[in-house]
Coordinates of C-alpha atoms and ligand atoms in Angstrom, one line a residue:
M1 CA 144.9 123.2 16.1
P2 CA 148.0 122.5 14.1
E3 CA 150.5 125.3 14.1
S4 CA 153.3 126.0 11.7
G5 CA 155.4 128.9 10.5
S6 CA 157.5 131.2 12.7
D7 CA 155.0 134.0 13.0
P8 CA 152.6 133.5 15.9
L9 CA 149.9 135.3 13.8
I10 CA 149.8 132.4 11.3
R11 CA 147.9 129.6 12.9
Q12 CA 146.2 127.9 9.9
T13 CA 148.4 126.4 7.2
Q14 CA 146.8 123.1 6.5
L15 CA 143.8 122.2 4.3
F16 CA 140.4 122.7 5.8
I17 CA 138.2 119.8 4.8
D18 CA 135.0 118.6 6.4
G19 CA 135.7 120.7 9.5
Q20 CA 139.2 119.2 10.0
W21 CA 142.7 120.6 9.5
V22 CA 144.6 118.1 7.5
P23 CA 147.9 117.9 5.6
A24 CA 147.9 117.3 1.8
Q25 CA 147.6 113.6 1.0
S26 CA 150.9 113.9 -0.9
G27 CA 152.5 115.5 2.1
K28 CA 153.6 118.5 -0.1
T29 CA 153.7 122.1 1.0
F30 CA 154.5 125.3 -0.7
D31 CA 156.0 128.6 0.7
T32 CA 154.0 131.7 0.9
I33 CA 156.2 134.8 0.6
N34 CA 156.1 138.2 2.1
P35 CA 156.4 140.5 -0.9
S36 CA 157.9 143.3 1.2
N37 CA 161.1 141.4 1.9
E38 CA 160.8 138.2 -0.2
E39 CA 161.1 136.0 3.0
V40 CA 159.0 132.9 3.6
I41 CA 156.1 133.6 5.9
A42 CA 154.8 130.1 6.3
R43 CA 154.7 126.7 4.6
V44 CA 151.2 125.8 3.5
A45 CA 149.8 122.4 2.6
E46 CA 149.7 122.0 -1.2
G47 CA 146.4 120.4 -2.1
D48 CA 145.9 118.6 -5.4
A49 CA 143.4 116.3 -7.1
D50 CA 143.3 113.8 -4.3
D51 CA 142.6 116.5 -1.7
V52 CA 140.0 118.1 -4.0
E53 CA 138.3 114.7 -4.2
H54 CA 138.1 114.5 -0.4
A55 CA 136.8 118.1 -0.2
V56 CA 134.2 117.7 -2.9
L57 CA 132.9 114.5 -1.2
A58 CA 132.6 116.5 2.1
A59 CA 130.9 119.4 0.4
R60 CA 128.6 117.0 -1.5
R61 CA 127.6 115.2 1.7
A62 CA 127.1 118.4 3.6
F63 CA 124.9 119.6 0.8
D64 CA 122.9 116.4 0.1
E65 CA 122.5 115.3 3.7
G66 CA 123.7 117.9 6.1
P67 CA 121.8 120.6 8.0
W68 CA 122.9 123.7 6.2
A69 CA 120.5 123.7 3.2
R70 CA 117.7 122.2 5.4
M71 CA 117.8 124.5 8.4
D72 CA 115.4 127.4 8.8
A73 CA 116.8 130.0 6.5
R74 CA 116.6 132.6 9.3
D75 CA 119.0 130.5 11.3
R76 CA 121.5 130.4 8.4
G77 CA 121.3 134.1 8.4
K78 CA 121.9 134.3 12.1
I79 CA 125.0 132.1 11.8
M80 CA 126.3 134.2 9.0
H81 CA 125.9 137.3 11.2
R82 CA 127.8 135.5 14.0
F83 CA 130.6 134.7 11.5
C84 CA 130.8 138.5 10.9
D85 CA 131.0 139.2 14.6
F86 CA 134.0 136.9 14.8
I87 CA 135.6 138.6 11.8
E88 CA 135.0 142.0 13.5
A89 CA 136.5 140.8 16.7
E90 CA 139.7 139.7 14.9
I91 CA 139.9 142.6 12.4
D92 CA 143.4 143.7 13.5
E93 CA 144.9 140.2 13.2
L94 CA 143.2 139.5 9.9
A95 CA 144.4 142.8 8.5
A96 CA 147.9 142.1 9.6
I97 CA 147.9 138.6 8.0
E98 CA 146.4 140.0 4.8
S99 CA 149.1 142.7 4.7
L100 CA 151.9 140.2 5.3
D101 CA 150.8 137.9 2.6
N102 CA 149.6 140.3 0.0
G103 CA 151.7 143.4 0.7
K104 CA 148.8 145.9 0.8
P105 CA 149.0 148.6 3.4
V106 CA 147.6 147.3 6.7
K107 CA 145.5 150.5 7.0
D108 CA 143.7 149.6 3.7
A109 CA 143.1 146.0 4.7
R110 CA 141.7 147.3 8.1
S111 CA 139.6 150.1 6.7
V112 CA 138.6 149.0 3.3
D113 CA 138.9 145.3 2.5
I114 CA 137.6 143.8 5.7
P115 CA 134.8 146.2 6.3
L116 CA 133.6 145.6 2.7
A117 CA 133.9 141.8 3.3
I118 CA 131.8 142.0 6.5
E119 CA 129.2 144.2 4.8
C120 CA 129.0 141.7 2.0
I121 CA 128.4 138.7 4.3
R122 CA 125.9 140.6 6.4
Y123 CA 124.1 141.8 3.3
Y124 CA 123.7 138.2 2.1
A125 CA 122.8 137.0 5.6
G126 CA 119.8 139.4 5.3
W127 CA 118.8 137.6 2.0
A128 CA 118.8 134.1 3.5
D129 CA 115.1 134.2 4.5
K130 CA 114.0 136.4 1.6
I131 CA 114.7 134.0 -1.3
Q132 CA 111.3 133.2 -2.7
G133 CA 109.7 132.0 -5.9
S134 CA 106.4 133.2 -7.5
T135 CA 103.0 131.8 -8.5
I136 CA 102.4 131.8 -12.2
P137 CA 99.0 132.3 -13.8
V138 CA 99.1 129.3 -16.3
R139 CA 96.4 128.2 -18.6
G140 CA 94.0 125.6 -17.2
D141 CA 93.1 124.3 -13.8
F142 CA 96.6 124.2 -12.4
L143 CA 98.6 125.7 -9.6
C144 CA 102.0 126.7 -10.9
Y145 CA 104.7 128.0 -8.7
T146 CA 108.4 128.3 -8.7
R147 CA 110.9 127.4 -6.0
R148 CA 114.4 128.9 -5.9
E149 CA 116.8 126.2 -4.7
P150 CA 120.5 126.2 -4.0
V151 CA 122.6 125.1 -7.0
G152 CA 124.6 122.7 -4.8
V153 CA 128.3 122.5 -4.4
A154 CA 130.1 125.6 -5.6
G155 CA 133.8 125.4 -6.6
Q156 CA 135.2 128.9 -6.0
I157 CA 138.6 129.9 -7.3
I158 CA 139.9 133.3 -6.2
P159 CA 142.9 135.6 -7.0
W160 CA 145.4 137.3 -4.7
N161 CA 144.5 140.9 -5.1
F162 CA 141.7 141.1 -2.5
P163 CA 141.9 137.7 -0.7
I164 CA 139.5 138.3 2.2
L165 CA 137.1 140.4 0.1
M166 CA 137.0 137.9 -2.8
A167 CA 136.3 135.1 -0.3
A168 CA 133.4 137.1 1.1
W169 CA 132.0 137.9 -2.3
K170 CA 132.0 134.1 -3.0
W171 CA 130.9 132.8 0.4
G172 CA 128.2 135.4 1.1
P173 CA 125.7 134.3 -1.6
A174 CA 126.7 130.6 -1.4
L175 CA 126.0 130.5 2.3
A176 CA 122.8 132.5 2.1
T177 CA 121.3 130.2 -0.5
G178 CA 122.3 127.0 1.3
C179 CA 125.1 125.9 -1.0
T180 CA 128.3 124.3 0.1
V181 CA 131.8 125.4 -1.0
V182 CA 135.2 124.1 -2.1
M183 CA 137.4 127.1 -2.3
K184 CA 140.9 127.4 -3.7
P185 CA 142.6 130.6 -2.7
A186 CA 145.5 132.0 -4.8
E187 CA 148.9 130.4 -4.2
Q188 CA 150.3 133.9 -3.4
T189 CA 147.8 134.6 -0.6
P190 CA 146.3 131.5 1.1
L191 CA 146.6 132.6 4.7
T192 CA 143.5 134.8 5.4
C193 CA 141.2 132.4 3.6
L194 CA 142.3 129.7 6.0
R195 CA 141.8 132.0 9.0
L196 CA 138.3 132.9 7.8
A197 CA 137.5 129.1 7.5
Y198 CA 138.5 128.8 11.1
L199 CA 136.3 131.7 12.2
A200 CA 133.4 130.3 10.1
Q201 CA 133.6 127.0 12.1
Q202 CA 133.8 128.9 15.4
A203 CA 130.7 130.7 14.4
G204 CA 128.8 127.5 13.9
I205 CA 128.9 126.9 10.2
P206 CA 128.6 123.1 10.0
D207 CA 131.4 120.8 8.9
G208 CA 131.7 120.3 5.2
V209 CA 129.9 123.6 4.3
I210 CA 133.1 125.5 3.7
N211 CA 136.2 123.6 2.5
V212 CA 139.5 125.3 1.6
V213 CA 142.1 123.7 -0.5
P214 CA 145.2 125.9 -1.0
G215 CA 147.3 124.8 -4.0
F216 CA 148.1 125.6 -7.6
G217 CA 145.7 126.4 -10.4
P218 CA 146.7 123.6 -12.9
T219 CA 146.4 120.9 -10.1
A220 CA 144.0 121.9 -7.3
G221 CA 142.1 124.5 -9.4
A222 CA 141.7 122.2 -12.5
A223 CA 140.5 119.3 -10.3
I224 CA 137.7 121.5 -8.9
V225 CA 136.7 122.6 -12.3
Q226 CA 136.5 119.1 -13.7
H227 CA 135.0 117.3 -10.7
P228 CA 131.5 115.9 -11.5
G229 CA 130.5 116.5 -7.9
V230 CA 130.8 120.3 -8.3
D231 CA 127.7 122.0 -9.7
K232 CA 129.0 125.5 -10.3
I233 CA 132.3 127.4 -10.6
A234 CA 132.7 131.0 -9.5
F235 CA 136.0 132.3 -10.7
T236 CA 137.8 135.6 -10.4
G237 CA 141.2 136.1 -12.2
S238 CA 142.7 136.3 -15.6
G239 CA 140.9 135.8 -19.0
E240 CA 143.4 133.2 -20.0
T241 CA 142.6 131.0 -17.0
A242 CA 138.9 131.7 -17.5
Q243 CA 139.2 130.3 -21.0
H244 CA 140.7 127.1 -19.6
I245 CA 137.9 126.9 -17.1
I246 CA 135.2 127.3 -19.8
R247 CA 136.8 124.5 -21.8
Q248 CA 137.5 122.2 -18.8
S249 CA 134.1 122.6 -17.3
A250 CA 132.2 121.8 -20.5
G251 CA 132.4 118.1 -19.9
T252 CA 130.3 118.4 -16.8
M253 CA 128.2 121.4 -17.9
K254 CA 128.8 123.4 -14.8
R255 CA 127.2 126.8 -14.2
L256 CA 129.9 129.5 -14.5
T257 CA 130.3 133.0 -13.2
L258 CA 133.6 134.6 -14.3
E259 CA 134.9 137.9 -13.1
L260 CA 137.9 138.9 -15.2
G261 CA 140.1 141.8 -16.0
G262 CA 139.7 145.2 -17.5
K263 CA 141.3 148.2 -19.1
S264 CA 138.8 150.6 -17.9
P265 CA 138.4 154.1 -19.3
N266 CA 138.3 157.0 -16.8
I267 CA 137.1 160.0 -18.7
V268 CA 137.7 163.6 -17.6
F269 CA 135.9 166.5 -19.3
A270 CA 137.0 170.1 -19.0
D271 CA 133.8 171.0 -17.2
A272 CA 134.4 168.6 -14.3
D273 CA 135.4 169.4 -10.7
L274 CA 139.1 168.9 -11.6
E275 CA 140.4 168.6 -8.1
S276 CA 138.2 165.6 -7.3
A277 CA 138.6 164.2 -10.8
A278 CA 142.4 164.2 -10.3
E279 CA 141.9 162.4 -6.9
G280 CA 139.7 159.9 -8.7
A281 CA 142.2 159.4 -11.5
H282 CA 144.9 158.8 -8.9
I283 CA 143.0 156.4 -6.7
G284 CA 141.4 154.8 -9.8
I285 CA 144.7 153.6 -10.9
H286 CA 146.9 153.3 -7.8
L287 CA 144.5 151.7 -5.3
N288 CA 145.8 148.3 -4.1
Q289 CA 149.2 148.9 -5.9
G290 CA 147.2 149.0 -9.2
Q291 CA 146.1 145.4 -8.8
C292 CA 142.4 146.0 -9.3
C293 CA 140.3 144.3 -12.0
C294 CA 138.4 147.6 -12.4
A295 CA 141.5 149.9 -12.3
G296 CA 141.0 153.1 -14.3
S297 CA 144.1 152.4 -16.3
R298 CA 143.2 154.5 -19.4
L299 CA 142.7 158.1 -18.4
F300 CA 141.1 160.1 -21.2
V301 CA 141.6 163.8 -20.7
E302 CA 139.8 166.5 -22.7
D303 CA 142.4 168.4 -24.8
S304 CA 141.7 171.8 -23.5
I305 CA 142.7 170.9 -19.9
H306 CA 145.1 168.2 -20.7
D307 CA 148.4 169.7 -19.5
S308 CA 147.2 171.3 -16.3
F309 CA 145.1 168.2 -15.4
V310 CA 148.0 165.8 -16.0
E311 CA 150.2 168.0 -13.8
K312 CA 147.7 167.5 -10.9
V313 CA 147.7 163.7 -11.4
V314 CA 151.5 163.5 -11.7
D315 CA 151.8 165.6 -8.5
L316 CA 149.6 163.2 -6.6
S317 CA 151.6 160.3 -7.9
R318 CA 154.8 161.9 -6.7
K319 CA 153.4 162.4 -3.2
R320 CA 152.2 158.8 -2.9
R321 CA 154.3 157.1 -0.2
V322 CA 155.6 153.8 -1.2
G323 CA 157.0 151.5 1.5
D324 CA 156.5 149.2 4.4
P325 CA 152.8 148.2 4.4
F326 CA 152.8 148.2 8.2
D327 CA 153.8 151.9 8.4
P328 CA 150.5 153.8 8.9
T329 CA 151.8 156.6 6.6
T330 CA 152.3 154.2 3.7
D331 CA 149.9 154.5 0.7
Q332 CA 151.4 151.8 -1.5
G333 CA 153.1 148.5 -0.6
P334 CA 154.8 146.0 -2.9
Q335 CA 153.3 144.2 -5.8
V336 CA 152.2 140.7 -4.9
D337 CA 155.1 138.7 -6.3
R338 CA 158.1 138.6 -8.5
D339 CA 156.1 137.6 -11.6
Q340 CA 153.7 140.6 -11.3
F341 CA 156.6 142.9 -10.5
E342 CA 158.5 141.7 -13.7
K343 CA 155.5 141.9 -15.8
I344 CA 154.9 145.5 -14.7
M345 CA 158.5 146.5 -15.3
S346 CA 158.4 145.0 -18.8
Y347 CA 155.3 147.0 -19.6
I348 CA 157.0 150.2 -18.4
D349 CA 159.9 149.4 -20.7
K350 CA 157.5 148.8 -23.6
G351 CA 155.8 152.1 -23.0
K352 CA 159.1 153.9 -23.2
K353 CA 160.2 152.0 -26.3
D354 CA 156.8 152.7 -28.0
G355 CA 157.4 156.4 -27.5
A356 CA 155.1 157.3 -24.6
V357 CA 156.4 159.9 -22.2
C358 CA 157.1 158.6 -18.6
A359 CA 156.0 161.8 -16.7
T360 CA 156.7 160.3 -13.3
G361 CA 157.8 157.0 -11.8
G362 CA 159.0 154.1 -14.0
Q363 CA 161.5 152.6 -11.5
R364 CA 161.7 150.0 -8.9
V365 CA 161.8 151.2 -5.3
G366 CA 164.7 149.8 -3.3
D367 CA 166.3 146.4 -4.0
R368 CA 164.4 144.1 -1.8
G369 CA 160.7 143.4 -2.1
F370 CA 158.5 144.1 -5.2
F371 CA 158.0 147.9 -4.9
V372 CA 157.2 149.9 -8.0
E373 CA 157.0 153.7 -8.3
P374 CA 153.6 155.1 -9.1
T375 CA 154.0 155.7 -12.8
V376 CA 152.2 158.0 -15.2
F377 CA 152.7 157.8 -19.0
T378 CA 151.5 160.7 -21.2
E379 CA 151.3 161.0 -25.0
V380 CA 150.0 157.4 -25.1
R381 CA 148.4 156.3 -28.3
D382 CA 145.5 153.8 -28.4
E383 CA 147.4 151.1 -30.2
M384 CA 150.3 151.0 -27.7
A385 CA 150.6 147.9 -25.5
I386 CA 150.3 150.1 -22.4
A387 CA 146.9 151.3 -23.7
Q388 CA 145.6 147.8 -24.7
D389 CA 146.8 145.3 -22.1
E390 CA 145.9 144.9 -18.5
I391 CA 149.1 145.7 -16.7
F392 CA 147.7 145.1 -13.2
G393 CA 150.2 147.6 -11.6
P394 CA 150.5 151.2 -10.7
V395 CA 150.9 152.4 -14.3
L396 CA 148.5 155.0 -15.8
S397 CA 148.2 155.6 -19.5
V398 CA 147.0 159.1 -20.3
L399 CA 145.2 159.7 -23.6
R400 CA 143.8 162.9 -25.1
F401 CA 140.4 163.5 -26.6
S402 CA 138.4 166.3 -28.1
D403 CA 135.4 164.9 -29.9
M404 CA 132.8 163.0 -27.9
E405 CA 131.7 160.5 -30.6
E406 CA 135.3 159.6 -31.2
L407 CA 135.8 159.3 -27.5
V408 CA 133.1 156.8 -27.0
R409 CA 134.4 154.7 -29.9
R410 CA 137.9 154.8 -28.5
A411 CA 136.8 154.1 -24.9
N412 CA 134.9 151.0 -26.1
A413 CA 137.6 149.8 -28.4
T414 CA 138.9 147.0 -26.1
T415 CA 138.0 143.4 -25.6
Y416 CA 137.2 144.3 -21.9
G417 CA 134.1 145.9 -20.4
L418 CA 134.3 145.8 -16.7
A419 CA 134.1 149.5 -15.6
A420 CA 134.3 153.1 -16.8
A421 CA 134.0 156.5 -15.2
V422 CA 133.0 159.9 -16.4
W423 CA 133.8 163.2 -14.7
T424 CA 131.7 166.2 -15.8
R425 CA 129.2 168.8 -14.3
D426 CA 127.0 168.3 -17.3
V427 CA 124.2 165.9 -16.2
S428 CA 123.1 165.1 -19.8
K429 CA 126.6 164.3 -21.0
A430 CA 127.1 162.0 -18.0
H431 CA 123.9 160.0 -18.6
I432 CA 124.6 159.8 -22.4
L433 CA 128.0 158.4 -21.7
A434 CA 126.7 156.1 -19.0
K435 CA 124.4 154.6 -21.6
Q436 CA 127.0 154.5 -24.4
L437 CA 129.9 153.0 -22.5
R438 CA 130.0 149.2 -22.8
A439 CA 130.9 148.3 -19.2
G440 CA 129.3 146.5 -16.3
T441 CA 129.8 149.5 -14.0
V442 CA 129.9 153.2 -14.8
W443 CA 130.9 155.7 -12.1
V444 CA 130.0 159.3 -12.5
N445 CA 132.1 161.8 -10.6
C446 CA 133.5 159.0 -8.4
Y447 CA 135.6 155.9 -8.7
D448 CA 135.8 152.5 -7.0
V449 CA 132.5 153.0 -5.1
F450 CA 131.4 149.5 -4.2
D451 CA 128.4 148.4 -2.3
A452 CA 127.3 144.8 -1.4
A453 CA 123.8 145.7 -2.8
A454 CA 125.1 146.9 -6.2
P455 CA 125.8 144.2 -8.9
F456 CA 129.3 144.1 -10.3
G457 CA 130.6 142.2 -13.3
G458 CA 131.7 142.5 -16.9
F459 CA 130.5 143.1 -20.4
K460 CA 132.5 141.4 -23.2
Q461 CA 135.6 139.5 -22.2
S462 CA 135.5 140.9 -18.6
G463 CA 133.2 138.0 -17.6
F464 CA 129.9 136.2 -17.3
G465 CA 127.3 137.0 -14.7
R466 CA 127.3 139.4 -11.8
E467 CA 128.4 139.3 -8.2
L468 CA 126.9 141.3 -5.3
G469 CA 123.3 142.5 -5.0
Q470 CA 120.3 140.4 -5.7
R471 CA 121.8 139.4 -9.1
G472 CA 124.7 137.8 -7.2
L473 CA 122.3 135.4 -5.5
D474 CA 120.9 134.2 -8.8
A475 CA 124.2 132.6 -9.6
Y476 CA 123.7 130.3 -6.7
L477 CA 120.1 129.4 -7.3
E478 CA 118.2 127.1 -9.6
D479 CA 114.6 127.8 -10.5
K480 CA 112.2 124.9 -10.2
T481 CA 108.7 125.1 -11.7
V482 CA 106.1 123.0 -9.9
T483 CA 102.8 122.5 -11.6
V484 CA 99.9 120.8 -9.8
R485 CA 96.6 119.7 -11.4
L486 CA 93.8 121.0 -9.3
G487 CA 90.7 119.8 -11.1
Ligands
LIG501 P1 145.1 133.5 -12.6 O1 146.1 132.6 -13.0 O2 143.9 133.7 -13.4 O3 144.7 133.2 -11.1 C1 143.5 133.3 -10.5 C2 143.1 132.0 -9.7 O4 143.0 130.9 -10.7 C3 144.3 131.5 -8.8 O5 143.7 130.9 -7.7 C4 145.0 130.5 -9.7 O6 145.7 129.5 -9.1 C5 143.8 129.8 -10.4 N1 144.1 129.0 -11.6 C6 145.2 129.2 -12.4 N2 145.1 128.3 -13.4 C7 144.0 127.5 -13.2 C8 143.4 126.4 -13.9 N3 144.0 125.9 -15.0 N4 142.3 125.9 -13.5 C9 141.7 126.4 -12.3 N5 142.2 127.4 -11.6 C10 143.4 128.0 -12.1 O7 145.8 135.0 -12.4 P2 147.3 135.2 -12.0 O8 148.2 134.3 -12.7 O9 147.4 135.2 -10.5 O10 147.5 136.7 -12.5 C11 147.7 137.0 -13.9 C12 146.9 138.2 -14.4 O11 145.5 138.0 -14.2 C13 147.2 139.5 -13.6 O12 148.3 140.1 -14.1 C14 146.0 140.2 -13.9 O13 146.1 140.8 -15.2 C15 144.9 139.2 -14.0 N6 144.2 139.1 -12.7 C16 142.9 139.6 -12.6 C17 142.2 139.6 -11.4 C18 140.9 140.2 -11.2 O14 140.5 140.5 -10.1 N7 140.1 140.2 -12.3 C19 142.8 139.1 -10.3 C20 144.1 138.6 -10.4 C21 144.8 138.6 -11.6 P3 147.3 129.9 -8.7 O15 147.1 130.2 -7.2 O16 148.1 128.7 -8.9 O17 147.7 131.0 -9.5
LIG502 MG1 148.6 132.0 -11.7

């Protein structure tokens, strides 16, 4: 096993292709940075088109000729469960690497990200032997049935906000269906994905089934998207990159699933349980340093309770402990990198200039690392940049409402449609809004409740297709219709 980097935790820094750890063909590496102190954690091999070529050939061979898609589906499921046993056995190390590379509090990686990742892979392991077609009553003397077959080689490009969890969301359905994978993790956070690949191999996932090529989007990412040997792209990240991917994949007609951003409305009515709504508003925006695609970044508060409710939310923000992600009392670590940090600070500036009131936060914390105070803006108007754009940081925009019809129009008045939440004790109102909000997920009296069995994805420019649940499998399957003349 090649070793590199000064931290003994970091054991995988090369490309993982066809079951081998290899340097980039160019010999290039890039630094991955600890966002808490801006120091280099490790040098990672920088894959590009030549390495992607090698990885796609391996994945292609593993799919077309290898045992994975051909083995008894039940055995695939068993190997996936064994993979999860290995993840569980290393949960502390994995959480530490995730926290070093991404900056999230290690307690969150340990108690949220990794358990959800394990649940996802186990959930799909259970599906492996339950993927079945149907018999169709066609006209005439024919037997007509459908088979559900793996789509082939999946190119998977993931972001840096939930590195382990995003790998699990992508690998779970791909492995269960018998697909093979070429994954590019985000340049900011390649380390846990490489460690997972190592564990997958230990668990018995055959060579070439999972290939990991760290590198940059415009080189490694684009090569995956354009490669004719890749059948499908699963992408999570920004809308801008998604548009490139749509254009660049057109030439080879790849299947696409895209999970993009949001500016999700979190709506609080005067008749809600206001204590739990305040908690939900707080976690809804600040979880993961605000770096969540489904962050409840537009908080709509009913006029009659506005001031007292905002006070509760501001109070929670003030109590949020920002600091060292390895300190067990820390609630919020640094933003993932300098670019994100600067983008967030510039939105905070814009909010102030546009006339919103910065009720708490708004400053950098310390002078080393990318820490930002939990920030709440009040008196935000719908047309302000902080109410329109995805900031992807701990910055909440509070908006007032009084009329319900007007509220629905305003809540839906964005190009996004990933998630929404409603807090009320009025059951009818909750269901009416759940129907009227144009979003892929609507939470009622809760926020950020995820389950591997429940589909997740976006309306409008928040994406194509769904991940998780049975719907998440469909994205990795082709339907084949077989018709047999009987008479
Ligand atoms: P991004 O550029 O969309 O990155 C996501 C992934 O796509 C990364 O692995 C990236 O590679 C790769 N990529 C970039 N350009 C590509 C291309 N031309 N072809 C193929 N792959 C490509 O997102 P970002 O720059 O990290 O973050 C920018 C903003 O995106 C954030 O501020 C946030 O608003 C949004 N975002 C959303 C999510 C989400 O969960 N929906 C997650 C992250 C970010 P690199 O490693 O080189 O970047
Ligand atoms: Mg990028």
